mmCIF file of C-alpha atoms in Angstrom:
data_model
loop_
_atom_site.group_PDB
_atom_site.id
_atom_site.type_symbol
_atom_site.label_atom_id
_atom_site.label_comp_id
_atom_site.label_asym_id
_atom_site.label_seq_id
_atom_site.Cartn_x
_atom_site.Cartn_y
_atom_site.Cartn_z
ATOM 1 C CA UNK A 1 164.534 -53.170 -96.490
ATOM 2 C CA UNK A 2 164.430 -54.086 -100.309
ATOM 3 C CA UNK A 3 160.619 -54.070 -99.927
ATOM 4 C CA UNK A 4 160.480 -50.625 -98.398
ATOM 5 C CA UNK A 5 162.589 -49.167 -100.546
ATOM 6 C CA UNK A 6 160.737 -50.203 -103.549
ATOM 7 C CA UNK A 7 157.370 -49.350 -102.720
ATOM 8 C CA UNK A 8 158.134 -46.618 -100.158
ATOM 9 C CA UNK A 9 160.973 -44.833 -101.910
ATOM 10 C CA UNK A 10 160.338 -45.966 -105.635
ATOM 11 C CA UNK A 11 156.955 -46.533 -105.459
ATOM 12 C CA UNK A 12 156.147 -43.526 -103.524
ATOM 13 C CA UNK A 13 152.762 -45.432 -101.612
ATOM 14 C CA UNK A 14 153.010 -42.685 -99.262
ATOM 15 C CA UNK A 15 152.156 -39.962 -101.960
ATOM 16 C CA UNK A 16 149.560 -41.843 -102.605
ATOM 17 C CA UNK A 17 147.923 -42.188 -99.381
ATOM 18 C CA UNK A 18 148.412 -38.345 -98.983
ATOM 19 C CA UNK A 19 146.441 -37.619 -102.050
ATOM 20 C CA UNK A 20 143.708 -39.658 -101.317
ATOM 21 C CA UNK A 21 143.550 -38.361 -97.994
ATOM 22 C CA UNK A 22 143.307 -34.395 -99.277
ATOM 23 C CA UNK A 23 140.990 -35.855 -102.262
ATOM 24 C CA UNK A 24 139.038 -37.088 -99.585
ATOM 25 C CA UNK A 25 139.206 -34.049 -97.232
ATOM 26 C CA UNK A 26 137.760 -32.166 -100.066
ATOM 27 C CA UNK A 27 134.701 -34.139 -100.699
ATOM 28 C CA UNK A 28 135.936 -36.461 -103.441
ATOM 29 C CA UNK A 29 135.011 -40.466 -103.062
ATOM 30 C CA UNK A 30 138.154 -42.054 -104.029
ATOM 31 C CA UNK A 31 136.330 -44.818 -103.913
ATOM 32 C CA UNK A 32 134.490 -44.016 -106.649
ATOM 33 C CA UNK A 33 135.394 -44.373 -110.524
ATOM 34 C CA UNK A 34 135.836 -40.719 -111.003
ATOM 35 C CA UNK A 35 137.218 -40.401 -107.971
ATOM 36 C CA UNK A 36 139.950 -42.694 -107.955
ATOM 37 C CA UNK A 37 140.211 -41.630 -111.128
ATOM 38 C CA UNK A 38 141.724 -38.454 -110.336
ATOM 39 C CA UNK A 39 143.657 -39.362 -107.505
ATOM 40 C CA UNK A 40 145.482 -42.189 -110.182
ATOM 41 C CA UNK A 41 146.193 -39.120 -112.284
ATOM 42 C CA UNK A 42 147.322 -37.232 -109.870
ATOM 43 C CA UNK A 43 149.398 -39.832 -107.699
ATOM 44 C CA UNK A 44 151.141 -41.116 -111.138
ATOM 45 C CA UNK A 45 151.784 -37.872 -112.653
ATOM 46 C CA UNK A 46 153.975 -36.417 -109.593
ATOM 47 C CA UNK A 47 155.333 -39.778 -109.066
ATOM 48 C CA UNK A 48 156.855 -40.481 -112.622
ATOM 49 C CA UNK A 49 157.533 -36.696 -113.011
ATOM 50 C CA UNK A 50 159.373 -36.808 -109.793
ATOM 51 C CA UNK A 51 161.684 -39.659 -110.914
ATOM 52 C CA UNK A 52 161.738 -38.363 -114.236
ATOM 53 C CA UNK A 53 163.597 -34.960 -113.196
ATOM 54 C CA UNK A 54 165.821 -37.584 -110.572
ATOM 55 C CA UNK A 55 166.861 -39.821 -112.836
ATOM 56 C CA UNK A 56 167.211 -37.390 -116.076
ATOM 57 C CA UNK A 57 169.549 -34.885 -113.745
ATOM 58 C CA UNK A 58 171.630 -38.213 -112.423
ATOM 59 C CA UNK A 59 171.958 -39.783 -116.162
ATOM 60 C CA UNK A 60 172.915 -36.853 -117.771
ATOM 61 C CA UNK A 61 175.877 -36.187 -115.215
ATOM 62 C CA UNK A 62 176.688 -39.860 -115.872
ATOM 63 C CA UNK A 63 176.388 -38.654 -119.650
ATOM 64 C CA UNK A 64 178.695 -35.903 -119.531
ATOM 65 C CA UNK A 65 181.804 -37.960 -119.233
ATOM 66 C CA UNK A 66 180.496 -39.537 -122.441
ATOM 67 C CA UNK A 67 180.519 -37.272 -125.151
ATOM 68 C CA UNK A 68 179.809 -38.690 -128.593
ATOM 69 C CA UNK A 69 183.314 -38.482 -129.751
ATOM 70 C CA UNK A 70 184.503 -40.418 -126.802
ATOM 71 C CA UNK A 71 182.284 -42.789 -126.759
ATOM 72 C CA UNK A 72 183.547 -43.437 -130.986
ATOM 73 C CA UNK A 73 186.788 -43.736 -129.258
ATOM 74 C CA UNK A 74 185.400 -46.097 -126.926
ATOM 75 C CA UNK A 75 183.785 -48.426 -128.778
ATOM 76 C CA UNK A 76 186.544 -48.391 -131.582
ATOM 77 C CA UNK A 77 189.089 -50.210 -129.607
ATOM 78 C CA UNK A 78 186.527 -53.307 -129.598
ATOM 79 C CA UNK A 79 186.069 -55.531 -131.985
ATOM 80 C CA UNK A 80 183.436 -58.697 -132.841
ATOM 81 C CA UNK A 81 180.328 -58.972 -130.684
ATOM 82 C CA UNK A 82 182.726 -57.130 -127.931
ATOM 83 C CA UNK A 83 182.263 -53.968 -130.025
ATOM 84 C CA UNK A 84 178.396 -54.693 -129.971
ATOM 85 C CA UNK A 85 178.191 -55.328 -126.567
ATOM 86 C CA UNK A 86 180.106 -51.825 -125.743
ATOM 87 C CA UNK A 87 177.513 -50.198 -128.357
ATOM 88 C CA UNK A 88 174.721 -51.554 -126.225
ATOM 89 C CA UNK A 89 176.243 -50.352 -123.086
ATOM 90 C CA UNK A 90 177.016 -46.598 -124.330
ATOM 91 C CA UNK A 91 173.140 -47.050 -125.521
ATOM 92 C CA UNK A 92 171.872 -47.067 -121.949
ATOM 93 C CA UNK A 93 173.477 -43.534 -121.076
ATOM 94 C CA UNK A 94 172.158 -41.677 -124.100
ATOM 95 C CA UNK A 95 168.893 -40.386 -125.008
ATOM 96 C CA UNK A 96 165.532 -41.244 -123.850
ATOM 97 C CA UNK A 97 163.532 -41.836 -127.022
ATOM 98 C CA UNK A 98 164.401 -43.484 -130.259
ATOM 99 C CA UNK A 99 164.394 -40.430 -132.075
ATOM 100 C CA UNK A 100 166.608 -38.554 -130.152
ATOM 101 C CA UNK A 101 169.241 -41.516 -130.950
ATOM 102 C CA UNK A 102 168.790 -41.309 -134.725
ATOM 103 C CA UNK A 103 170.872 -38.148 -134.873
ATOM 104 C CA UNK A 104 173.864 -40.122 -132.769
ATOM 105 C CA UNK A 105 173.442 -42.594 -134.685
ATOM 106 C CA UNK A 106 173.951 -41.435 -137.903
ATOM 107 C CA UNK A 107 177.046 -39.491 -136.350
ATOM 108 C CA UNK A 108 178.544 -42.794 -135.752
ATOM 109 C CA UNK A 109 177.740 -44.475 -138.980
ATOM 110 C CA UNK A 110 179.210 -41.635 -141.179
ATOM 111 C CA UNK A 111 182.506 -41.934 -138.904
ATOM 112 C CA UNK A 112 183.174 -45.677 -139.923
ATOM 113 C CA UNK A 113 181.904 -47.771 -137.124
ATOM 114 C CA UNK A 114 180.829 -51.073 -137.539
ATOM 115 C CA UNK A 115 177.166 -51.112 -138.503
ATOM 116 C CA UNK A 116 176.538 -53.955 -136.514
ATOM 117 C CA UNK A 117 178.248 -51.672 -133.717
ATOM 118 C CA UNK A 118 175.505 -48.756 -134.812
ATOM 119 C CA UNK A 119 172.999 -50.909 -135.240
ATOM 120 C CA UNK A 120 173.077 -52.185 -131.337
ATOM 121 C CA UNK A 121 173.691 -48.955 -129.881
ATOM 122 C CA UNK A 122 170.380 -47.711 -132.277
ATOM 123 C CA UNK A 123 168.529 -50.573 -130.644
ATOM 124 C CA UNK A 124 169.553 -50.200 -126.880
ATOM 125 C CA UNK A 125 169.422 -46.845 -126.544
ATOM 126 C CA UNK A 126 165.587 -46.160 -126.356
ATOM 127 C CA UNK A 127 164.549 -49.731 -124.997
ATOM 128 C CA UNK A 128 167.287 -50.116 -122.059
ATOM 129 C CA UNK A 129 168.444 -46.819 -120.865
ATOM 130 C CA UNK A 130 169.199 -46.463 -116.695
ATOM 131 C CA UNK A 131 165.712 -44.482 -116.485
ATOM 132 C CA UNK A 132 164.018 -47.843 -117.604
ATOM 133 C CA UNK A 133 165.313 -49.780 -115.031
ATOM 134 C CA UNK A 134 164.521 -47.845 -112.279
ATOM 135 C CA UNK A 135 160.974 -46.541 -113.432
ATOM 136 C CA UNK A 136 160.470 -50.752 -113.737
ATOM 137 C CA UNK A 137 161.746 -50.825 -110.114
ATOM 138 C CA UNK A 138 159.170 -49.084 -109.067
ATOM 139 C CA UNK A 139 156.476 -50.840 -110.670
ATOM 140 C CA UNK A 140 157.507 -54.387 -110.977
ATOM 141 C CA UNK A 141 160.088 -55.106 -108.988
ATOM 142 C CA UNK A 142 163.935 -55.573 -109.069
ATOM 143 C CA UNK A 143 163.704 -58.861 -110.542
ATOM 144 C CA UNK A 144 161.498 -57.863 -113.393
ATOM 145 C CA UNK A 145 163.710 -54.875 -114.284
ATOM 146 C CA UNK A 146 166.931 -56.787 -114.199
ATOM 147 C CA UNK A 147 165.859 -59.276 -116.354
ATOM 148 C CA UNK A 148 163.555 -56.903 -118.879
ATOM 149 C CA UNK A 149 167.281 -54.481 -119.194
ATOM 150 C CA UNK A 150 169.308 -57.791 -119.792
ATOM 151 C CA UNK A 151 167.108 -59.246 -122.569
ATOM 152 C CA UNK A 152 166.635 -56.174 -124.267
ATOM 153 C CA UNK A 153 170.584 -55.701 -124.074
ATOM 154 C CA UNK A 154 170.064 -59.260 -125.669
ATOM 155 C CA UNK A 155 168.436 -58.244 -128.274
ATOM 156 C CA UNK A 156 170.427 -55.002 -129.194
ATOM 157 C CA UNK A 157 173.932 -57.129 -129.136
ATOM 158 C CA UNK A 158 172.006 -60.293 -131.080
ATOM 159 C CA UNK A 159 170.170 -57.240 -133.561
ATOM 160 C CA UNK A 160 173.618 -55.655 -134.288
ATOM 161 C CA UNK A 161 175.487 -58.764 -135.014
ATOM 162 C CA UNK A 162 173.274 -60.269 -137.095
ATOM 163 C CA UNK A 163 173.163 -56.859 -139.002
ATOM 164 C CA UNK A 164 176.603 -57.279 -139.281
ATOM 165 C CA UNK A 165 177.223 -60.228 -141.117
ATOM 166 C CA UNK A 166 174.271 -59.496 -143.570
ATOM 167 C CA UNK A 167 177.339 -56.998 -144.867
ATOM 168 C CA UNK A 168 174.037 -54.408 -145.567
ATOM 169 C CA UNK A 169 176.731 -51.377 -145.283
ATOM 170 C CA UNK A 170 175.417 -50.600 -148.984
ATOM 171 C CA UNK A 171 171.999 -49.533 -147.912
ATOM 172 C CA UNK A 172 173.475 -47.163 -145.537
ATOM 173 C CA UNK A 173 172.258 -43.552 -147.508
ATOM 174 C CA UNK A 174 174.562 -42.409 -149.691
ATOM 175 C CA UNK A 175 175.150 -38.840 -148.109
ATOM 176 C CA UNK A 176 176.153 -40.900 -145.125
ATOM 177 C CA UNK A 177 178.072 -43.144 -146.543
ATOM 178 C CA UNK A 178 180.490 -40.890 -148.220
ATOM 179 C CA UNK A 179 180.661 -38.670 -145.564
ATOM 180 C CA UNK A 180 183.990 -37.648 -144.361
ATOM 181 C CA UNK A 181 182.852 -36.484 -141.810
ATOM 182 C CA UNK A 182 183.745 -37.646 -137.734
ATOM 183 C CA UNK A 183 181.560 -37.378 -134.700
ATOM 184 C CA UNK A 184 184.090 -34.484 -133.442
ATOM 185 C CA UNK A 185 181.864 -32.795 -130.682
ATOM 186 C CA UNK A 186 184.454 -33.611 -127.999
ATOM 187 C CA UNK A 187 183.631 -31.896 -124.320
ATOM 188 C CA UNK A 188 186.651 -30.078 -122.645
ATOM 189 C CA UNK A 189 187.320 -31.144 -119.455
ATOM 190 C CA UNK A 190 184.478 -29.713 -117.076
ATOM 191 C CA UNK A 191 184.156 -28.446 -113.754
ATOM 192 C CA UNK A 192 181.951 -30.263 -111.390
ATOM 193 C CA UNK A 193 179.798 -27.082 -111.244
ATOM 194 C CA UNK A 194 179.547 -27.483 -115.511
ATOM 195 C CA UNK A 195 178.411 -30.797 -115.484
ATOM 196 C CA UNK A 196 175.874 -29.640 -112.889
ATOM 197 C CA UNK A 197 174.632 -27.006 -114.963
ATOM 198 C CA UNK A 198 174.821 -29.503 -118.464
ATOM 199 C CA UNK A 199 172.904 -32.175 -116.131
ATOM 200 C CA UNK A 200 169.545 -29.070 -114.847
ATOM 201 C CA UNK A 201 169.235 -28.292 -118.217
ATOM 202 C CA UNK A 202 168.933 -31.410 -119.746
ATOM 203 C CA UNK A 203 166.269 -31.993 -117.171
ATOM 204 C CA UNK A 204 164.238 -28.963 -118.350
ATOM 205 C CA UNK A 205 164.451 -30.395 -121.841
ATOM 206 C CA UNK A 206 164.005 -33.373 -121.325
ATOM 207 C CA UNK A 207 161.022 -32.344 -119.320
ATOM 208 C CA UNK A 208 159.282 -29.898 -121.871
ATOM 209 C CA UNK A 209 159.397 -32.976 -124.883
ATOM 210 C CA UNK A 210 157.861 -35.740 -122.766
ATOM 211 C CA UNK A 211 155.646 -34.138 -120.291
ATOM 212 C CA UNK A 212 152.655 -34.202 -122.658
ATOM 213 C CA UNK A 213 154.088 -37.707 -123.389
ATOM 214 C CA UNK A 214 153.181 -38.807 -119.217
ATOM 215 C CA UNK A 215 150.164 -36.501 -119.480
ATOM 216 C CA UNK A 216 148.679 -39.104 -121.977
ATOM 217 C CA UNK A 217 150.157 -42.218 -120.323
ATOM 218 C CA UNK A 218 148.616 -41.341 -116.972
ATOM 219 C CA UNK A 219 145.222 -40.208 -118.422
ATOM 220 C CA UNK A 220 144.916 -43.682 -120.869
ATOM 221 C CA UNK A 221 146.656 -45.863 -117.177
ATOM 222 C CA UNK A 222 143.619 -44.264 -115.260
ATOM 223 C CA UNK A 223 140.733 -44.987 -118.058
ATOM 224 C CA UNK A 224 142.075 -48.872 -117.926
ATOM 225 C CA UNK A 225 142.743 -48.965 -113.802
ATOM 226 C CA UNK A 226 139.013 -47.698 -113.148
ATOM 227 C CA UNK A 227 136.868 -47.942 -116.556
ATOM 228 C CA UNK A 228 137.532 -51.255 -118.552
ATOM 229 C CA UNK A 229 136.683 -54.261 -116.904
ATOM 230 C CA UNK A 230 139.032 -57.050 -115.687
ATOM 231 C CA UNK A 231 137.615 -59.645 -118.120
ATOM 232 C CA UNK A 232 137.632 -57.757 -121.191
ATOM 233 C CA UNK A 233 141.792 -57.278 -120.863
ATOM 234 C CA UNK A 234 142.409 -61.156 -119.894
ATOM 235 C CA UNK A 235 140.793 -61.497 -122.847
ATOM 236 C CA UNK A 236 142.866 -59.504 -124.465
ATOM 237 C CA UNK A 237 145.935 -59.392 -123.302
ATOM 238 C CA UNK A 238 145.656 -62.274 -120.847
ATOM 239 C CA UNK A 239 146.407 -66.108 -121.246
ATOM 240 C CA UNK A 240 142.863 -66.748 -122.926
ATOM 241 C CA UNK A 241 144.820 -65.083 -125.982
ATOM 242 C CA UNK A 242 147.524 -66.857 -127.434
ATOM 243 C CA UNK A 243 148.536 -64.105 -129.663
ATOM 244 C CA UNK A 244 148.351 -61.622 -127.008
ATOM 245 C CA UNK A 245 152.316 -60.649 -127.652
ATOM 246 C CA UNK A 246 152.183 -60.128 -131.141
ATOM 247 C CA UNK A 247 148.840 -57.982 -130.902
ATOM 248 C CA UNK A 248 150.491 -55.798 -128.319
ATOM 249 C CA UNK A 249 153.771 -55.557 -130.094
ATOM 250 C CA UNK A 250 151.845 -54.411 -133.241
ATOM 251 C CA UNK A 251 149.338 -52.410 -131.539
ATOM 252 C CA UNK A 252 152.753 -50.223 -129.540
ATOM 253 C CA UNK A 253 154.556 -49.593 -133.489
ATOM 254 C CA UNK A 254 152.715 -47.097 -134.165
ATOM 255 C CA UNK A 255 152.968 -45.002 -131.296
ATOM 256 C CA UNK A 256 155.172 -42.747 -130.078
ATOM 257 C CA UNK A 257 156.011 -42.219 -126.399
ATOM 258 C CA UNK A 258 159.472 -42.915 -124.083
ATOM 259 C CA UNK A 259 159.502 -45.368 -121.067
ATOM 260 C CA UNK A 260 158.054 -42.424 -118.945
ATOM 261 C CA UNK A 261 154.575 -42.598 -121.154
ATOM 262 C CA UNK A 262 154.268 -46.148 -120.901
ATOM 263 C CA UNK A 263 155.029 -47.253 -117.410
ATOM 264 C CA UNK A 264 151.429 -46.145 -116.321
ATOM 265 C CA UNK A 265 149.481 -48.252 -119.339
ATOM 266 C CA UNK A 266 151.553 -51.413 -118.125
ATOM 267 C CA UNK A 267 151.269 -50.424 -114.371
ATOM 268 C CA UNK A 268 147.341 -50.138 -115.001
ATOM 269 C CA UNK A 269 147.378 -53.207 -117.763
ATOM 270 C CA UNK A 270 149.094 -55.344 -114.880
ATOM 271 C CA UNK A 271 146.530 -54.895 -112.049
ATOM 272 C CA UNK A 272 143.865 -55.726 -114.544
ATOM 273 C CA UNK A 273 145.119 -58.782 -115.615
ATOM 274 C CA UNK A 274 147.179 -58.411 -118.679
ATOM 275 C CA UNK A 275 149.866 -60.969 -119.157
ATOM 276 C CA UNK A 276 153.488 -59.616 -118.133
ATOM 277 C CA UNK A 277 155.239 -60.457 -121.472
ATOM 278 C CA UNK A 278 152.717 -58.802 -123.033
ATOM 279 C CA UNK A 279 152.783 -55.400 -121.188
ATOM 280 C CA UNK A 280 156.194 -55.578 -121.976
ATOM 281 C CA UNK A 281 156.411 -56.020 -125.346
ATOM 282 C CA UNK A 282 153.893 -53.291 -125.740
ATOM 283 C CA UNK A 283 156.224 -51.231 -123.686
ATOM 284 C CA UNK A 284 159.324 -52.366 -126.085
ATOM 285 C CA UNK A 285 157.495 -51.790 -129.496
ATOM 286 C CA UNK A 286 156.604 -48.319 -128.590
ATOM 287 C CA UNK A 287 160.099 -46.930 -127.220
ATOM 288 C CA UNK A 288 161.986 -48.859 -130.215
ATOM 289 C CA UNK A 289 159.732 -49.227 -133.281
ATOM 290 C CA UNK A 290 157.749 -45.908 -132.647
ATOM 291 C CA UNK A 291 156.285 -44.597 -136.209
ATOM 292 C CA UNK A 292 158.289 -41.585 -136.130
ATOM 293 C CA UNK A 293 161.287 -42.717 -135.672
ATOM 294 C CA UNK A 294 160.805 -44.941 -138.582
ATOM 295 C CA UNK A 295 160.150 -41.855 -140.702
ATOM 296 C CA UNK A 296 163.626 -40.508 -139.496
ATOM 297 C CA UNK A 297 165.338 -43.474 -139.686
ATOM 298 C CA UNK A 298 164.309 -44.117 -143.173
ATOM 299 C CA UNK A 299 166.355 -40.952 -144.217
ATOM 300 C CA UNK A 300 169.497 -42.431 -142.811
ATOM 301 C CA UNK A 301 169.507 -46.231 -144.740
ATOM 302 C CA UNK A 302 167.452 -48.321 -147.466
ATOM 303 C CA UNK A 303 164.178 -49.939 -147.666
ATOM 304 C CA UNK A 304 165.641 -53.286 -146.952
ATOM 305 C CA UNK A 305 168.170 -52.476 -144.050
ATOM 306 C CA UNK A 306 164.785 -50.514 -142.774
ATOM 307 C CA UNK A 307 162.924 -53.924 -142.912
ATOM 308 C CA UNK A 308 165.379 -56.013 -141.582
ATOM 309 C CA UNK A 309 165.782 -53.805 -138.428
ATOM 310 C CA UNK A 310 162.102 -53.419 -137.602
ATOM 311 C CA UNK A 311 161.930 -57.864 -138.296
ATOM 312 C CA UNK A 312 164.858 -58.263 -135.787
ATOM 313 C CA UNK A 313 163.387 -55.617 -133.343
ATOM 314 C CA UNK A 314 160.128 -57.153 -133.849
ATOM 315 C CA UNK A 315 160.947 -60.866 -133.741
ATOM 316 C CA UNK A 316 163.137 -60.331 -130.442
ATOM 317 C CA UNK A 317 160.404 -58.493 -128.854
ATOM 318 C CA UNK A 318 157.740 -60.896 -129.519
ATOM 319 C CA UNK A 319 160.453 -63.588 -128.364
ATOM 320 C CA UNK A 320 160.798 -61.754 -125.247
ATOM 321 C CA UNK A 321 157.403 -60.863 -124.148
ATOM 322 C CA UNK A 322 156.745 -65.249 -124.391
ATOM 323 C CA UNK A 323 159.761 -65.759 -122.592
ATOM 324 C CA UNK A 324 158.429 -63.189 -119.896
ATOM 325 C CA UNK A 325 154.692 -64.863 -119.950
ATOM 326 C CA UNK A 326 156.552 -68.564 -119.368
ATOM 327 C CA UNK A 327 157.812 -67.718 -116.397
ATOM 328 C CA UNK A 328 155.551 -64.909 -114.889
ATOM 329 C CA UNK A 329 154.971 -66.905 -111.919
ATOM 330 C CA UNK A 330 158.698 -67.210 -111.250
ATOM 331 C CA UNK A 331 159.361 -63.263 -111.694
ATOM 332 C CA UNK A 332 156.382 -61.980 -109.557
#
């Protein structure tokens, strides 16, 4: 049952098999490199977009009940690594790219949490969210996804806490730190029929900003499935490199994409032999250390709290994607 639901439901094989079959009934040899090509691009684009709009519109009514005055509230009454493990948590029903979590962020810095607190919901929010885990689902499998969501909530707790007792709150920026201010957008309570409405048009949103985002991960997934040869990525990004991890961690920085741009590059990087650790700290570096939410981010604290989150993020990652490459032949 597990099986069919993950590659029948999740993994939408069927779509597939219809697209090839109307590629085909129009002339085109999928079996081909243009031609499967095309029906790669075509089969992942409806695929992701179609669990994009599913999962965005079922998040975001999860999301209503979670305003960010609330959720200050929330994670207030904890204290310790509790309070960072509750700031992880509220990171997984927020925003789907790092930059959209600056803003939040910097709401909840300026209204006296914990920076360690911050600093783990900051962390968690891009790499972990509920979309991730499903999207992995469908890709890698329920044991893959459970275990990538639980180390990255790992390193989001272990991030913030050691944040935390650097006692950095001085390289928070200045107009934040003085701030007055609270995170006071509270949400009245809502009809069924508002969150409904609040949920569709965060899926439109949502929609329009990383569209062009699956666009490009689908068109770069389809050059590696059917244009670069096996050997050259398990050279790569295979066992034959030992520094496969860190390459692909540094190689994903300076991107920018969500979890919905990615999954194809490490769905096509898999079935060409790439190393699982590695496809996932590639996936990890780009949804958390992505260049422009550096720039943003860099506007909210100091050069050295800067540099000591992108070392933490970067370290964990790297940790994680060796970790992952130990004990591939356990997870898959």
């Amino acid at each position: 049952m597990w099986t069919f639901i993950q590659e029948q439901i999740l993994g939408m094989k069927w779509l597939n098999a219809i697209i090839g079959g109307m590629l085909s009934a129009l002339g085109v040899n999928v079996s081909s490199k243009i031609g499967a090509s095309v029906q790669f691009f075509i089969y992942d684009t409806v695929k992701i977009t179609v669990l994009l709009c599913v999962l965005i519109f079922g998040i975001s009514y999860i999301q209503s009940f979670f305003p960010p005055e609330r959720s200050r509230k929330i994670m207030g009454r904890f204290h310790g690594i509790g309070a960072n493990i509750i700031g992880a948590l509220l990171g997984t029903v927020t925003p789907f790219c790092s930059c959209s979590s600056i803003p939040i962020f910097m709401g909840f810095t300026s209204a006296g949490l914990p920076l360690g607190v911050t600093f783990s919901f900051l962390i968690s929010s891009p790499m972990v969210d509920l979309g991730s885990l499903v999207l992995l689902m469908s890709i890698f499998g329920a044991k893959i996804a459970v275990v990538y969501v639980v180390m990255g909530l790992v390193i989001a707790v272990m991030g913030g806490t050691l944040i935390e007792h650097l006692h950095m709150e001085n390289q928070i920026a200045d107009f934040i730190r003085h701030s007055n201010s609270t995170v006071n957008i509270e949400a009245p309570d809502l009809t069924v029929h508002d969150r409904l409405v609040y949920s569709k048009d965060q899926v439109v949103s949502t929609f329009k900003k990383v569209f062009p985002y699956i666009l490009a991960g689908v068109a770069i997934g389809a050059i590696i499935h059917n244009w670069i040869p096996e050997g050259w990525i398990e050279t790569v990004l295979g066992g034959k490199n030992p520094f496969g991890v860190i390459l692909a961690t540094f190689v994903g920085i300076p991107m920018y994409a969500d979890i919905f741009g990615t999954i194809p590059i490490a769905e096509a990087l898999l079935s060409k032999g790439a190393l699982l650790g590695t496809i996932l700290s590639f996936m990890m570096a780009v949804t958390t250390l992505s260049l422009p939410s550096l720039i943003m981010l860099k506007k909210a604290i100091k050069p050295k709290l800067l540099a000591t989150f992108i070392a933490i993020c970067a370290i964990g990652i790297i940790l994680v994607g060796y970790g992952f490459n130990a004990f591939q032949t356990i997870l898959i």
